[in-house]
Amino acid sequence: AAAALAVTLGVAAACWVVAVREMTGMDMGTVTRLGSFGFFIAVWVAMMAAMMLPGTAPAVLRRVQAGDGARAVPVFAGSYLAVWALAGVAVYALYRPHGALAAGTVTVAAGMYEITPLKRRFRRRCRENIGSGLGFGLCCLGSSIGLMAMLVALGVMSITWMAVIALVVLGQKLVGARAVIDVPLALAIVAFGVLIIVDPSSVPGLTPPM
């Protein structure tokens, strides 16, 4: 179990290094361009591994302790990341450089999603004993889809936003849903989205300098 956990966290740390190296200098806020499909998917998968693998640690430990052994971890993690890779394909197909209005609207919607029953259901499932990496990945995608949409809208190649969203996602995976935390967070996200719409110049890094 200790070895499986160390490998999982080690891969996540290595992917942080790769993602930061590749993303440096690419962040142009809401007008960021994704580059070629191959480049984007490679960076996206590294991003998702860096952001999401730490939160899979409890699930990895459960799989090992259930008797599957460390040999089950690569398959579990690989199928988990495959879900996020498919999400990256969707992002590449749908993404366009946009303005503050679109970014603010997506952020408001992300904040509202945080307190929906659907979000709570997926979040609860992420903390249960999911049999496969694919099933776990789908539940975690459903739980984090609002936050990930927010990341894409604010700066898909932003290292800062990547780190912020990663911390929120990790906290939500490790801590059960609690209204005393979740409601203020949701309201803060909604308020931030409104600020972006009303006064985008007050948000550093949202748009590139003229």
Coordinates of N, CA and C in Angstrom, one line a residue:
A1 N 0.8 -1.2 0.0 CA 0.0 0.0 0.0 C 0.9 1.3 0.0
A2 N 1.9 1.2 0.8 CA 2.8 2.4 0.9 C 3.5 2.6 -0.4
A3 N 3.9 1.6 -1.1 CA 4.6 1.7 -2.4 C 3.6 2.2 -3.5
A4 N 2.4 1.7 -3.5 CA 1.4 2.2 -4.4 C 1.1 3.6 -4.2
L5 N 1.0 4.1 -3.0 CA 0.7 5.5 -2.7 C 1.9 6.3 -3.1
A6 N 3.1 5.9 -2.8 CA 4.3 6.6 -3.2 C 4.4 6.8 -4.7
V7 N 4.1 5.7 -5.4 CA 4.2 5.8 -6.9 C 3.2 6.8 -7.4
T8 N 1.9 6.7 -6.9 CA 0.9 7.6 -7.4 C 1.2 9.0 -7.1
L9 N 1.7 9.4 -5.9 CA 2.1 10.8 -5.6 C 3.3 11.2 -6.4
G10 N 4.2 10.2 -6.6 CA 5.4 10.5 -7.4 C 5.1 10.9 -8.8
V11 N 4.2 10.1 -9.4 CA 3.8 10.4 -10.8 C 3.1 11.8 -10.9
A12 N 2.3 12.1 -9.9 CA 1.6 13.4 -9.8 C 2.6 14.5 -9.7
A13 N 3.6 14.3 -8.9 CA 4.7 15.4 -8.8 C 5.4 15.6 -10.1
A14 N 5.8 14.4 -10.7 CA 6.5 14.5 -12.0 C 5.6 15.3 -13.1
C15 N 4.3 15.0 -13.0 CA 3.4 15.6 -14.0 C 3.3 17.1 -13.7
W16 N 3.4 17.5 -12.4 CA 3.4 19.0 -12.2 C 4.6 19.6 -12.8
V17 N 5.8 19.0 -12.7 CA 7.0 19.5 -13.4 C 6.8 19.7 -14.9
V18 N 6.3 18.6 -15.5 CA 6.1 18.6 -16.9 C 5.1 19.7 -17.3
A19 N 3.9 19.7 -16.6 CA 2.9 20.7 -17.0 C 3.4 22.1 -16.8
V20 N 4.1 22.4 -15.7 CA 4.5 23.8 -15.5 C 5.6 24.2 -16.6
R21 N 6.4 23.2 -16.9 CA 7.4 23.5 -18.0 C 6.8 23.8 -19.3
E22 N 5.8 23.0 -19.7 CA 5.1 23.2 -21.0 C 4.2 24.4 -21.0
M23 N 3.6 24.7 -19.9 CA 2.6 25.8 -19.8 C 3.2 27.2 -19.7
T24 N 4.5 27.2 -19.2 CA 5.1 28.5 -18.9 C 5.2 29.4 -20.2
G25 N 4.6 30.6 -20.1 CA 4.6 31.5 -21.2 C 3.4 31.4 -22.2
M26 N 2.6 30.4 -21.9 CA 1.4 30.1 -22.8 C 0.2 30.8 -22.3
D27 N 0.1 31.2 -21.1 CA -1.1 31.8 -20.5 C -1.4 33.2 -21.1
M28 N -2.5 33.3 -21.8 CA -2.9 34.6 -22.3 C -4.4 34.9 -21.8
G29 N -4.7 34.3 -20.7 CA -6.0 34.6 -20.1 C -7.1 34.0 -21.0
T30 N -8.1 34.8 -21.2 CA -9.3 34.3 -21.9 C -9.0 34.2 -23.4
V31 N -8.0 34.7 -23.9 CA -7.7 34.6 -25.4 C -6.6 33.6 -25.6
T32 N -6.3 32.7 -24.6 CA -5.3 31.7 -24.8 C -5.6 30.8 -26.0
R33 N -4.7 30.4 -26.8 CA -4.9 29.5 -27.9 C -4.3 28.1 -27.5
L34 N -4.9 27.1 -28.0 CA -4.5 25.7 -27.5 C -3.4 25.1 -28.3
G35 N -3.0 25.6 -29.4 CA -2.0 24.9 -30.2 C -2.5 23.7 -30.9
S36 N -1.6 22.9 -31.3 CA -2.0 21.7 -32.1 C -2.7 20.7 -31.1
F37 N -3.5 19.8 -31.7 CA -4.2 18.8 -30.9 C -3.3 17.9 -30.1
G38 N -2.3 17.4 -30.7 CA -1.3 16.5 -30.1 C -0.7 17.2 -28.9
F39 N -0.2 18.5 -29.1 CA 0.4 19.2 -28.0 C -0.6 19.4 -26.9
F40 N -1.8 19.9 -27.2 CA -2.7 20.2 -26.1 C -3.1 19.0 -25.3
I41 N -3.4 17.8 -26.0 CA -3.8 16.6 -25.3 C -2.6 16.2 -24.4
A42 N -1.4 16.2 -24.9 CA -0.3 15.8 -24.0 C -0.2 16.7 -22.8
V43 N -0.3 18.0 -22.9 CA -0.2 18.9 -21.8 C -1.4 18.7 -20.9
W44 N -2.6 18.5 -21.5 CA -3.8 18.4 -20.7 C -3.8 17.1 -19.8
V45 N -3.3 16.0 -20.4 CA -3.2 14.8 -19.6 C -2.2 15.0 -18.5
A46 N -1.1 15.7 -18.7 CA -0.1 15.9 -17.7 C -0.8 16.8 -16.6
M47 N -1.5 17.8 -17.0 CA -2.3 18.7 -16.1 C -3.2 17.9 -15.2
M48 N -4.0 17.0 -15.8 CA -5.0 16.2 -15.1 C -4.3 15.2 -14.1
A49 N -3.2 14.6 -14.6 CA -2.5 13.7 -13.7 C -2.0 14.5 -12.5
A50 N -1.4 15.7 -12.7 CA -0.9 16.5 -11.6 C -2.0 16.9 -10.7
M51 N -3.1 17.3 -11.2 CA -4.2 17.9 -10.4 C -5.0 16.8 -9.7
M52 N -5.2 15.7 -10.4 CA -6.2 14.7 -9.9 C -5.7 13.5 -9.2
L53 N -4.5 13.1 -9.6 CA -3.9 11.9 -9.0 C -3.8 11.9 -7.4
P54 N -3.4 13.1 -6.9 CA -3.3 13.1 -5.4 C -4.6 12.8 -4.7
G55 N -5.7 13.2 -5.3 CA -7.0 13.0 -4.8 C -7.5 11.5 -4.9
T56 N -6.8 10.7 -5.8 CA -7.1 9.3 -5.9 C -6.5 8.5 -4.9
A57 N -5.6 9.0 -4.0 CA -4.8 8.2 -3.1 C -5.7 7.4 -2.2
P58 N -6.8 7.9 -1.6 CA -7.7 7.0 -0.8 C -8.3 5.8 -1.6
A59 N -8.7 6.1 -2.9 CA -9.2 5.0 -3.7 C -8.1 4.0 -4.1
V60 N -6.9 4.5 -4.3 CA -5.8 3.6 -4.6 C -5.5 2.7 -3.4
L61 N -5.5 3.2 -2.2 CA -5.3 2.4 -1.0 C -6.4 1.4 -0.8
R62 N -7.6 1.8 -1.1 CA -8.7 0.9 -1.0 C -8.6 -0.3 -1.9
R63 N -8.1 0.0 -3.1 CA -8.0 -1.1 -4.1 C -6.9 -2.1 -3.7
V64 N -5.8 -1.5 -3.2 CA -4.7 -2.4 -2.7 C -5.1 -3.2 -1.5
Q65 N -5.7 -2.5 -0.6 CA -6.1 -3.2 0.7 C -7.2 -4.2 0.5
A66 N -8.0 -4.1 -0.6 CA -9.0 -5.0 -0.9 C -8.5 -6.4 -1.5
G67 N -7.2 -6.4 -1.7 CA -6.6 -7.6 -2.2 C -6.1 -7.6 -3.6
D68 N -6.4 -6.5 -4.3 CA -6.0 -6.4 -5.7 C -4.5 -6.3 -5.8
G69 N -3.8 -5.8 -4.8 CA -2.4 -5.6 -4.9 C -1.9 -4.4 -5.7
A70 N -0.6 -4.1 -5.7 CA -0.1 -2.9 -6.4 C -0.2 -3.1 -7.9
R71 N -0.3 -4.3 -8.4 CA -0.4 -4.5 -9.8 C -1.7 -3.9 -10.4
A72 N -2.7 -3.7 -9.6 CA -4.0 -3.1 -10.0 C -3.9 -1.6 -10.2
V73 N -2.9 -1.0 -9.6 CA -2.8 0.5 -9.6 C -2.6 1.1 -11.0
P74 N -1.7 0.6 -11.8 CA -1.5 1.2 -13.1 C -2.8 1.1 -14.0
V75 N -3.5 0.0 -13.9 CA -4.8 -0.1 -14.7 C -5.8 0.9 -14.2
F76 N -5.9 0.9 -12.8 CA -6.9 1.8 -12.2 C -6.6 3.3 -12.6
A77 N -5.3 3.7 -12.4 CA -4.9 5.1 -12.7 C -5.0 5.4 -14.1
G78 N -4.6 4.4 -15.0 CA -4.7 4.7 -16.4 C -6.1 4.9 -16.9
S79 N -7.0 4.0 -16.5 CA -8.4 4.2 -16.9 C -9.0 5.4 -16.3
Y80 N -8.6 5.8 -15.1 CA -9.1 7.1 -14.5 C -8.6 8.3 -15.4
L81 N -7.4 8.3 -15.8 CA -6.9 9.4 -16.6 C -7.4 9.4 -18.0
A82 N -7.9 8.2 -18.5 CA -8.5 8.1 -19.8 C -9.8 8.9 -19.8
V83 N -10.5 8.9 -18.7 CA -11.7 9.7 -18.7 C -11.4 11.2 -18.8
W84 N -10.3 11.7 -18.1 CA -9.9 13.1 -18.2 C -9.3 13.4 -19.6
A85 N -8.7 12.4 -20.2 CA -8.2 12.6 -21.6 C -9.3 12.8 -22.6
L86 N -10.4 12.1 -22.4 CA -11.6 12.3 -23.3 C -12.2 13.6 -23.0
A87 N -12.2 14.1 -21.7 CA -12.7 15.4 -21.4 C -11.8 16.5 -22.1
G88 N -10.5 16.2 -22.2 CA -9.6 17.1 -23.0 C -10.0 17.2 -24.4
V89 N -10.3 16.1 -25.0 CA -10.8 16.1 -26.4 C -12.0 17.0 -26.6
A90 N -12.9 16.9 -25.7 CA -14.1 17.7 -25.7 C -13.7 19.2 -25.6
V91 N -12.8 19.5 -24.7 CA -12.4 20.9 -24.5 C -11.8 21.4 -25.8
Y92 N -10.9 20.6 -26.4 CA -10.2 21.1 -27.6 C -11.3 21.3 -28.7
A93 N -12.3 20.5 -28.8 CA -13.3 20.6 -29.8 C -14.2 21.9 -29.6
L94 N -14.5 22.2 -28.4 CA -15.4 23.2 -28.0 C -14.8 24.6 -27.7
Y95 N -13.5 24.6 -27.3 CA -12.9 25.8 -26.8 C -12.7 26.8 -28.0
R96 N -12.9 28.1 -27.7 CA -12.6 29.2 -28.5 C -12.1 30.3 -27.6
P97 N -11.1 31.1 -28.1 CA -10.7 32.3 -27.3 C -12.0 33.2 -27.1
H98 N -12.1 33.8 -26.0 CA -13.4 34.4 -25.6 C -13.1 35.7 -24.8
G99 N -14.2 36.3 -24.3 CA -14.1 37.5 -23.6 C -14.4 37.4 -22.1
A100 N -14.4 38.5 -21.4 CA -14.7 38.5 -20.0 C -16.1 38.1 -19.7
L101 N -17.0 38.4 -20.6 CA -18.4 38.1 -20.3 C -18.6 36.6 -20.3
A102 N -18.0 35.9 -21.2 CA -18.1 34.4 -21.3 C -17.4 33.8 -20.1
A103 N -16.2 34.3 -19.7 CA -15.5 33.8 -18.6 C -16.3 34.0 -17.3
G104 N -16.9 35.2 -17.1 CA -17.7 35.4 -15.9 C -18.9 34.6 -15.8
T105 N -19.6 34.4 -17.0 CA -20.8 33.6 -17.0 C -20.5 32.1 -16.6
V106 N -19.4 31.6 -17.2 CA -19.0 30.2 -16.8 C -18.7 30.1 -15.4
T107 N -18.0 31.1 -14.8 CA -17.6 31.1 -13.4 C -18.8 31.1 -12.5
V108 N -19.8 32.0 -12.9 CA -21.1 32.0 -12.1 C -21.8 30.7 -12.1
A109 N -21.8 30.1 -13.3 CA -22.5 28.8 -13.4 C -21.7 27.7 -12.6
A110 N -20.4 27.8 -12.6 CA -19.6 26.8 -11.8 C -19.9 27.0 -10.3
G111 N -20.0 28.2 -9.9 CA -20.3 28.4 -8.5 C -21.7 27.9 -8.1
M112 N -22.7 28.1 -9.0 CA -24.0 27.6 -8.7 C -24.0 26.0 -8.7
Y113 N -23.2 25.4 -9.6 CA -23.2 24.0 -9.7 C -22.7 23.4 -8.4
E114 N -21.8 24.1 -7.7 CA -21.2 23.6 -6.5 C -22.2 23.2 -5.4
I115 N -23.4 23.7 -5.4 CA -24.4 23.4 -4.4 C -25.6 22.7 -4.9
T116 N -25.5 22.1 -6.1 CA -26.6 21.3 -6.6 C -26.6 19.9 -6.1
P117 N -27.8 19.3 -6.1 CA -27.8 17.9 -5.6 C -27.0 17.0 -6.5
L118 N -26.9 17.3 -7.8 CA -26.0 16.5 -8.7 C -24.6 16.5 -8.3
K119 N -24.1 17.7 -8.0 CA -22.7 17.8 -7.5 C -22.5 17.0 -6.2
R120 N -23.4 17.1 -5.3 CA -23.3 16.4 -4.0 C -23.3 14.9 -4.3
R121 N -24.1 14.4 -5.2 CA -24.2 13.0 -5.5 C -22.9 12.5 -6.1
F122 N -22.3 13.2 -7.1 CA -21.0 12.8 -7.7 C -19.9 12.9 -6.6
R123 N -19.9 13.9 -5.8 CA -18.9 14.0 -4.8 C -18.9 12.9 -3.8
R124 N -20.1 12.5 -3.4 CA -20.3 11.4 -2.5 C -19.8 10.1 -3.1
R125 N -20.1 9.9 -4.4 CA -19.6 8.7 -5.1 C -18.1 8.7 -5.2
C126 N -17.5 9.8 -5.3 CA -16.0 9.9 -5.3 C -15.4 9.4 -4.1
R127 N -16.1 9.4 -3.0 CA -15.6 8.9 -1.7 C -16.0 7.5 -1.4
E128 N -16.7 6.9 -2.3 CA -17.2 5.5 -2.0 C -16.2 4.5 -2.7
N129 N -16.5 3.3 -2.5 CA -15.6 2.2 -3.1 C -16.0 1.9 -4.5
I130 N -15.5 2.7 -5.5 CA -15.8 2.5 -6.9 C -14.9 1.4 -7.4
G131 N -15.5 0.4 -8.2 CA -14.8 -0.8 -8.6 C -13.7 -0.5 -9.6
S132 N -13.9 0.4 -10.5 CA -12.9 0.6 -11.6 C -12.4 2.0 -11.7
G133 N -11.3 2.2 -12.3 CA -10.8 3.5 -12.5 C -11.7 4.3 -13.4
L134 N -12.3 3.6 -14.4 CA -13.2 4.3 -15.3 C -14.5 4.8 -14.5
G135 N -15.1 4.0 -13.7 CA -16.2 4.5 -12.9 C -15.8 5.6 -12.0
F136 N -14.7 5.5 -11.3 CA -14.2 6.5 -10.4 C -13.9 7.8 -11.2
G137 N -13.4 7.7 -12.4 CA -13.1 8.9 -13.2 C -14.4 9.6 -13.6
L138 N -15.4 8.8 -14.0 CA -16.6 9.4 -14.4 C -17.3 10.2 -13.2
C139 N -17.2 9.6 -12.0 CA -17.8 10.2 -10.8 C -17.0 11.5 -10.5
C140 N -15.7 11.4 -10.6 CA -14.9 12.6 -10.3 C -15.0 13.7 -11.3
L141 N -15.2 13.3 -12.6 CA -15.5 14.3 -13.6 C -16.8 15.0 -13.3
G142 N -17.8 14.2 -13.0 CA -19.1 14.9 -12.6 C -19.0 15.8 -11.5
S143 N -18.2 15.4 -10.5 CA -18.0 16.3 -9.3 C -17.3 17.5 -9.6
S144 N -16.3 17.4 -10.5 CA -15.3 18.6 -10.7 C -15.6 19.3 -12.0
I145 N -16.6 19.0 -12.7 CA -16.8 19.5 -14.1 C -17.0 21.1 -14.0
G146 N -17.7 21.6 -13.0 CA -17.8 23.0 -12.9 C -16.5 23.7 -12.7
L147 N -15.7 23.2 -11.8 CA -14.4 23.8 -11.5 C -13.5 23.7 -12.7
M148 N -13.5 22.6 -13.4 CA -12.7 22.5 -14.6 C -13.1 23.4 -15.7
A149 N -14.5 23.6 -15.9 CA -15.0 24.6 -16.8 C -14.5 26.0 -16.5
M150 N -14.5 26.3 -15.2 CA -14.0 27.6 -14.7 C -12.5 27.7 -15.0
L151 N -11.7 26.7 -14.8 CA -10.3 26.8 -15.2 C -10.1 27.1 -16.7
V152 N -10.8 26.3 -17.5 CA -10.7 26.5 -19.0 C -11.2 28.0 -19.3
A153 N -12.2 28.5 -18.7 CA -12.7 29.8 -19.0 C -11.8 30.9 -18.6
L154 N -11.1 30.8 -17.4 CA -10.3 31.8 -16.9 C -8.9 31.8 -17.5
G155 N -8.4 30.7 -17.9 CA -7.1 30.6 -18.4 C -6.6 29.1 -18.5
V156 N -6.9 28.5 -19.6 CA -6.7 27.0 -19.7 C -5.2 26.7 -19.5
M157 N -4.3 27.6 -19.8 CA -2.9 27.4 -19.6 C -2.3 28.2 -18.4
S158 N -3.1 28.5 -17.5 CA -2.7 29.3 -16.3 C -2.2 28.4 -15.2
I159 N -1.0 28.5 -14.9 CA -0.4 27.7 -13.8 C -1.1 28.1 -12.4
T160 N -1.4 29.4 -12.3 CA -2.0 29.8 -11.0 C -3.4 29.2 -10.8
W161 N -4.2 29.3 -11.9 CA -5.5 28.7 -11.8 C -5.5 27.2 -11.7
M162 N -4.5 26.6 -12.3 CA -4.4 25.2 -12.2 C -4.1 24.8 -10.7
A163 N -3.3 25.5 -10.1 CA -2.9 25.2 -8.7 C -4.1 25.5 -7.8
V164 N -4.8 26.6 -8.0 CA -6.0 26.9 -7.2 C -7.1 25.8 -7.3
I165 N -7.4 25.5 -8.5 CA -8.5 24.5 -8.7 C -8.0 23.1 -8.2
A166 N -6.7 22.8 -8.4 CA -6.2 21.5 -7.8 C -6.4 21.4 -6.3
L167 N -6.1 22.5 -5.6 CA -6.3 22.5 -4.2 C -7.8 22.3 -3.8
V168 N -8.7 23.0 -4.5 CA -10.1 22.9 -4.2 C -10.6 21.4 -4.4
V169 N -10.2 20.9 -5.6 CA -10.6 19.5 -5.9 C -10.0 18.5 -4.9
L170 N -8.8 18.7 -4.5 CA -8.2 17.8 -3.5 C -8.9 17.8 -2.2
G171 N -9.2 19.1 -1.8 CA -10.0 19.2 -0.5 C -11.3 18.6 -0.6
Q172 N -12.0 18.7 -1.7 CA -13.3 18.1 -1.8 C -13.3 16.6 -1.9
K173 N -12.2 16.0 -2.4 CA -12.1 14.6 -2.4 C -11.8 14.0 -1.0
L174 N -11.0 14.8 -0.3 CA -10.6 14.3 1.0 C -11.6 14.6 2.2
V175 N -12.4 15.6 2.0 CA -13.4 16.0 3.0 C -14.8 15.9 2.5
G176 N -15.6 15.3 3.3 CA -17.0 15.1 2.9 C -17.7 16.5 2.7
A177 N -18.9 16.5 2.0 CA -19.6 17.7 1.8 C -20.1 18.3 3.1
R178 N -19.8 19.6 3.3 CA -20.2 20.3 4.5 C -20.7 21.6 4.1
A179 N -22.0 21.9 4.4 CA -22.6 23.2 4.0 C -21.9 24.4 4.5
V180 N -21.3 24.3 5.7 CA -20.6 25.4 6.3 C -19.4 25.8 5.5
I181 N -18.8 24.9 4.7 CA -17.7 25.2 3.8 C -18.2 25.4 2.4
D182 N -19.0 24.5 1.9 CA -19.4 24.5 0.5 C -20.2 25.7 0.1
V183 N -21.2 26.1 0.9 CA -22.0 27.3 0.5 C -21.2 28.5 0.4
P184 N -20.3 28.9 1.4 CA -19.5 30.1 1.2 C -18.6 30.0 0.0
L185 N -18.0 28.8 -0.3 CA -17.2 28.7 -1.4 C -18.0 28.9 -2.7
A186 N -19.2 28.3 -2.8 CA -20.0 28.6 -4.0 C -20.4 30.0 -4.1
L187 N -20.7 30.7 -3.1 CA -21.1 32.1 -3.1 C -19.9 33.0 -3.5
A188 N -18.7 32.6 -3.0 CA -17.5 33.3 -3.4 C -17.2 33.2 -4.9
I189 N -17.4 32.0 -5.4 CA -17.2 31.7 -6.9 C -18.2 32.5 -7.7
V190 N -19.4 32.5 -7.3 CA -20.4 33.3 -8.0 C -20.1 34.8 -8.0
A191 N -19.7 35.3 -6.8 CA -19.4 36.7 -6.7 C -18.2 37.0 -7.5
F192 N -17.2 36.1 -7.6 CA -16.0 36.3 -8.5 C -16.4 36.4 -9.9
G193 N -17.4 35.5 -10.3 CA -17.9 35.6 -11.7 C -18.5 36.9 -12.0
V194 N -19.3 37.4 -11.1 CA -20.0 38.7 -11.3 C -19.0 39.8 -11.4
L195 N -17.9 39.7 -10.6 CA -16.9 40.8 -10.7 C -16.2 40.7 -12.0
I196 N -16.0 39.5 -12.6 CA -15.4 39.4 -13.9 C -16.2 40.1 -14.9
I197 N -17.5 39.9 -14.9 CA -18.5 40.5 -15.8 C -18.5 42.0 -15.7
V198 N -18.6 42.5 -14.4 CA -18.8 43.9 -14.2 C -17.5 44.7 -14.4
D199 N -16.4 44.1 -13.9 CA -15.1 44.9 -14.0 C -13.9 43.9 -14.2
P200 N -13.8 43.4 -15.5 CA -12.8 42.5 -15.8 C -11.4 43.0 -15.5
S201 N -11.2 44.3 -15.6 CA -9.8 44.8 -15.5 C -9.3 44.7 -14.0
S202 N -10.2 44.4 -13.1 CA -9.8 44.2 -11.7 C -9.3 42.8 -11.4
V203 N -9.3 41.9 -12.4 CA -8.9 40.6 -12.2 C -7.5 40.4 -12.9
P204 N -6.4 40.4 -12.2 CA -5.1 40.2 -12.9 C -5.0 38.9 -13.7
G205 N -4.4 39.1 -14.9 CA -4.2 37.9 -15.7 C -5.4 37.4 -16.5
L206 N -6.5 38.0 -16.3 CA -7.7 37.6 -17.1 C -7.5 37.8 -18.6
T207 N -7.0 38.9 -18.9 CA -6.7 39.2 -20.3 C -5.3 39.7 -20.5
P208 N -4.7 39.4 -21.6 CA -3.3 39.9 -21.8 C -3.1 41.4 -21.8
P209 N -2.0 41.9 -21.4 CA -1.8 43.4 -21.5 C -1.8 43.9 -22.9
M210 N -2.4 45.0 -23.1 CA -2.5 45.6 -24.4 C -1.2 46.3 -24.8

